[in-house]
Structures are given as C-alpha cells and as structure tokens.
C-alpha cells in the first residue's frame, strides 16, 4: 500500500469511528481535554527499583553502569575531576589530550594542576578523548542524560574513541521519568534543547555473528566520574 493510500485508509477508519460516536473531532471540550493531557505530561508506571534513599540510589547507579561495561569513579567534589580524568587516561595508557565543551562547571576546574592538553569546542572526529558533564543520571539503568548545546556538544558523545562523563550525585534520579520532568522544568515549552541523548555504557554491537564488539558506533570506553558533595 502506498503512503498516500495508507493515509486515506486511516482517515476513512477514523472517520467511521467519529461518525459512530456522533462527533467530528473539532468539539472544543474534546480538543481542550487533549491539550490538557499533553500539557500535564503525566508519567506512566514507574518501576520501584530506583526509588531508594540517596546512598542506595547512587550505589545502584554505579552498579548498573558497571554492568553495562562502563567504569565509574566517585570523587568528593568537582575540584577532583581533572585529577580523576588524568588518572583514567594514564591507567588506560591513553594520550593526555582532552576535548570538552564550554560548560562553565568544567572551565572553572583546576586543569592546570594536571599535565593534560585540554581543548574546547565540538569534536571534528579526530579527538581521541572527550569530556562531557551530564544533565543527570538514571539509577535504575545506570544511564546518563546528555543535553546538546555549546556547553556539551553532542559530537563529544559519539565521535571520540573514549568518553569521560562527569555527573553530579544530586542529579542522579531513580528513574528516567524524573530526569525528563527536570528537563521540562528547566527549559519549558519552546526552549527545549535540540537533542537529549540517553547513554548506557559504551557503544556496542553484536550484529555480526552474535559477537559483541565495543566501539561499533561510538566510544569504545565510557568512564563516569560521579561528583559527590
């Protein structure tokens, strides 16, 4: 069936349903009910797995991230992030070069205390290591929520071979619905970021002979720095 034919058939079916209900679909009360439902953005059923006290919620986030092949380090404060990044790169025998966005939280950190060569801006695909600061985390799945923009360019999520992501402990929610609610609260209608990426573990694929390959469509390493305090 062609796309046009599919649309005509759907319209015919919906028209039949409207006639059987004695409505046109243009009634003000019905349109108001739809608008109210969309505006309310009610969450669906939220699993209980992530509904935990803070310490247990953070432990679950770390465990789920590591189960998805990410590595995690917890630091006491943001000032420790540069040293944690340098330590990860050194231990993985990676170049001491790093590209990050213009996030003020990262620009204010003591990078001069490390031997890292830090550059700022989106990646053009030639960067080995990228650093982002996540908008939040999802404890029930060990997932990171990354918003696009000059502060944290989306290219850093996918082009560098190794992705380091800092996330504040206070921004780790129990479930995805809570993170989405924060995005709507922070930005609102008409001001939403262009892209919201949910990332769980490094890139992987088992499309070929059921063999798991890391880095198939993006970073082969994902290192999370959980910033407490």
PDB file of C-alpha atoms in Angstrom, residues 28-138:
ATOM      1  CA  UNK A  28     -13.989  22.373  21.978  1.00  0.00           C
ATOM      2  CA  UNK A  29     -14.309  20.134  25.072  1.00  0.00           C
ATOM      3  CA  UNK A  30     -12.558  17.274  23.295  1.00  0.00           C
ATOM      4  CA  UNK A  31      -9.751  19.499  21.998  1.00  0.00           C
ATOM      5  CA  UNK A  32      -9.351  21.066  25.469  1.00  0.00           C
ATOM      6  CA  UNK A  33      -9.101  17.599  27.032  1.00  0.00           C
ATOM      7  CA  UNK A  34      -6.339  16.613  24.602  1.00  0.00           C
ATOM      8  CA  UNK A  35      -4.433  19.864  25.201  1.00  0.00           C
ATOM      9  CA  UNK A  36      -4.695  19.405  28.973  1.00  0.00           C
ATOM     10  CA  UNK A  37      -3.441  15.825  28.727  1.00  0.00           C
ATOM     11  CA  UNK A  38      -0.412  16.886  26.686  1.00  0.00           C
ATOM     12  CA  UNK A  39       0.362  19.828  29.000  1.00  0.00           C
ATOM     13  CA  UNK A  40       0.188  17.674  32.141  1.00  0.00           C
ATOM     14  CA  UNK A  41       2.769  15.175  30.793  1.00  0.00           C
ATOM     15  CA  UNK A  42       1.688  12.540  33.275  1.00  0.00           C
ATOM     16  CA  UNK A  43       4.282   9.799  33.813  1.00  0.00           C
ATOM     17  CA  UNK A  44       3.449   6.192  33.167  1.00  0.00           C
ATOM     18  CA  UNK A  45       4.102   3.317  35.535  1.00  0.00           C
ATOM     19  CA  UNK A  46       7.461   3.921  37.259  1.00  0.00           C
ATOM     20  CA  UNK A  47       9.352   0.812  38.471  1.00  0.00           C
ATOM     21  CA  UNK A  48      10.121   0.693  42.174  1.00  0.00           C
ATOM     22  CA  UNK A  49      13.721  -0.435  41.597  1.00  0.00           C
ATOM     23  CA  UNK A  50      15.177   3.088  41.640  1.00  0.00           C
ATOM     24  CA  UNK A  51      13.024   4.505  44.429  1.00  0.00           C
ATOM     25  CA  UNK A  52      15.706   4.319  47.101  1.00  0.00           C
ATOM     26  CA  UNK A  53      17.410   6.525  49.711  1.00  0.00           C
ATOM     27  CA  UNK A  54      20.279   8.565  48.261  1.00  0.00           C
ATOM     28  CA  UNK A  55      23.175   6.298  49.236  1.00  0.00           C
ATOM     29  CA  UNK A  56      21.466   3.191  47.884  1.00  0.00           C
ATOM     30  CA  UNK A  57      20.319   5.030  44.753  1.00  0.00           C
ATOM     31  CA  UNK A  58      23.888   6.097  43.935  1.00  0.00           C
ATOM     32  CA  UNK A  59      25.189   2.592  44.607  1.00  0.00           C
ATOM     33  CA  UNK A  60      22.563   1.200  42.217  1.00  0.00           C
ATOM     34  CA  UNK A  61      23.537   3.737  39.555  1.00  0.00           C
ATOM     35  CA  UNK A  62      27.204   2.722  39.801  1.00  0.00           C
ATOM     36  CA  UNK A  63      26.397  -0.997  39.771  1.00  0.00           C
ATOM     37  CA  UNK A  64      24.126  -0.727  36.734  1.00  0.00           C
ATOM     38  CA  UNK A  65      26.643   1.434  34.837  1.00  0.00           C
ATOM     39  CA  UNK A  66      29.437  -1.057  35.517  1.00  0.00           C
ATOM     40  CA  UNK A  67      27.178  -3.948  34.492  1.00  0.00           C
ATOM     41  CA  UNK A  68      26.836  -2.170  31.129  1.00  0.00           C
ATOM     42  CA  UNK A  69      30.657  -2.123  30.661  1.00  0.00           C
ATOM     43  CA  UNK A  70      31.214   1.451  31.872  1.00  0.00           C
ATOM     44  CA  UNK A  71      33.799   2.260  34.537  1.00  0.00           C
ATOM     45  CA  UNK A  72      32.977   4.515  37.468  1.00  0.00           C
ATOM     46  CA  UNK A  73      34.988   6.601  39.911  1.00  0.00           C
ATOM     47  CA  UNK A  74      33.437   8.550  42.754  1.00  0.00           C
ATOM     48  CA  UNK A  75      35.077  11.812  43.826  1.00  0.00           C
ATOM     49  CA  UNK A  76      34.319  14.064  46.774  1.00  0.00           C
ATOM     50  CA  UNK A  77      33.933  17.283  44.778  1.00  0.00           C
ATOM     51  CA  UNK A  78      34.175  18.932  41.373  1.00  0.00           C
ATOM     52  CA  UNK A  79      37.748  20.121  42.015  1.00  0.00           C
ATOM     53  CA  UNK A  80      38.863  16.477  41.890  1.00  0.00           C
ATOM     54  CA  UNK A  81      37.538  15.905  38.365  1.00  0.00           C
ATOM     55  CA  UNK A  82      40.727  16.940  36.464  1.00  0.00           C
ATOM     56  CA  UNK A  83      42.890  14.581  38.509  1.00  0.00           C
ATOM     57  CA  UNK A  84      40.329  11.791  38.044  1.00  0.00           C
ATOM     58  CA  UNK A  85      40.309  12.328  34.277  1.00  0.00           C
ATOM     59  CA  UNK A  86      44.123  12.325  34.132  1.00  0.00           C
ATOM     60  CA  UNK A  87      44.223   9.163  36.239  1.00  0.00           C
ATOM     61  CA  UNK A  88      41.768   7.367  33.946  1.00  0.00           C
ATOM     62  CA  UNK A  89      43.702   8.308  30.804  1.00  0.00           C
ATOM     63  CA  UNK A  90      47.017   7.321  32.366  1.00  0.00           C
ATOM     64  CA  UNK A  91      45.751   3.968  33.659  1.00  0.00           C
ATOM     65  CA  UNK A  92      44.237   3.172  30.240  1.00  0.00           C
ATOM     66  CA  UNK A  93      47.509   4.173  28.517  1.00  0.00           C
ATOM     67  CA  UNK A  94      45.695   6.878  26.519  1.00  0.00           C
ATOM     68  CA  UNK A  95      47.108  10.189  25.231  1.00  0.00           C
ATOM     69  CA  UNK A  96      46.963  13.074  27.720  1.00  0.00           C
ATOM     70  CA  UNK A  97      44.756  15.067  25.361  1.00  0.00           C
ATOM     71  CA  UNK A  98      41.162  16.014  26.048  1.00  0.00           C
ATOM     72  CA  UNK A  99      38.389  17.940  24.284  1.00  0.00           C
ATOM     73  CA  UNK A 100      35.430  19.344  26.178  1.00  0.00           C
ATOM     74  CA  UNK A 101      32.624  21.828  25.665  1.00  0.00           C
ATOM     75  CA  UNK A 102      32.244  25.313  27.075  1.00  0.00           C
ATOM     76  CA  UNK A 103      30.422  24.203  30.235  1.00  0.00           C
ATOM     77  CA  UNK A 104      31.280  26.778  32.948  1.00  0.00           C
ATOM     78  CA  UNK A 105      31.455  23.988  35.539  1.00  0.00           C
ATOM     79  CA  UNK A 106      34.326  22.370  33.644  1.00  0.00           C
ATOM     80  CA  UNK A 107      36.090  25.566  32.601  1.00  0.00           C
ATOM     81  CA  UNK A 108      36.387  26.564  36.273  1.00  0.00           C
ATOM     82  CA  UNK A 109      38.187  23.361  37.287  1.00  0.00           C
ATOM     83  CA  UNK A 110      41.953  23.235  38.054  1.00  0.00           C
ATOM     84  CA  UNK A 111      43.152  21.720  34.768  1.00  0.00           C
ATOM     85  CA  UNK A 112      46.496  23.482  35.177  1.00  0.00           C
ATOM     86  CA  UNK A 113      47.251  21.111  38.050  1.00  0.00           C
ATOM     87  CA  UNK A 114      47.413  18.247  35.554  1.00  0.00           C
ATOM     88  CA  UNK A 115      49.570  17.544  32.506  1.00  0.00           C
ATOM     89  CA  UNK A 116      46.521  17.287  30.244  1.00  0.00           C
ATOM     90  CA  UNK A 117      46.355  19.150  26.945  1.00  0.00           C
ATOM     91  CA  UNK A 118      42.769  20.473  27.066  1.00  0.00           C
ATOM     92  CA  UNK A 119      40.932  21.988  24.089  1.00  0.00           C
ATOM     93  CA  UNK A 120      37.397  23.366  23.919  1.00  0.00           C
ATOM     94  CA  UNK A 121      34.660  23.010  21.325  1.00  0.00           C
ATOM     95  CA  UNK A 122      32.801  20.351  19.348  1.00  0.00           C
ATOM     96  CA  UNK A 123      34.713  17.355  18.043  1.00  0.00           C
ATOM     97  CA  UNK A 124      35.520  17.022  14.346  1.00  0.00           C
ATOM     98  CA  UNK A 125      36.132  13.298  14.705  1.00  0.00           C
ATOM     99  CA  UNK A 126      39.879  13.500  15.270  1.00  0.00           C
ATOM    100  CA  UNK A 127      39.729  13.611  19.087  1.00  0.00           C
ATOM    101  CA  UNK A 128      40.738  10.500  21.000  1.00  0.00           C
ATOM    102  CA  UNK A 129      39.242  11.613  24.321  1.00  0.00           C
ATOM    103  CA  UNK A 130      36.138  13.667  25.054  1.00  0.00           C
ATOM    104  CA  UNK A 131      34.682  15.022  28.301  1.00  0.00           C
ATOM    105  CA  UNK A 132      31.062  15.951  28.989  1.00  0.00           C
ATOM    106  CA  UNK A 133      29.070  16.999  32.034  1.00  0.00           C
ATOM    107  CA  UNK A 134      25.775  15.126  32.132  1.00  0.00           C
ATOM    108  CA  UNK A 135      22.460  16.771  32.889  1.00  0.00           C
ATOM    109  CA  UNK A 136      21.580  13.795  35.066  1.00  0.00           C
ATOM    110  CA  UNK A 137      21.689  10.072  35.621  1.00  0.00           C
ATOM    111  CA  UNK A 138      19.147   7.241  35.929  1.00  0.00           C
TER     112      UNK A 138
END
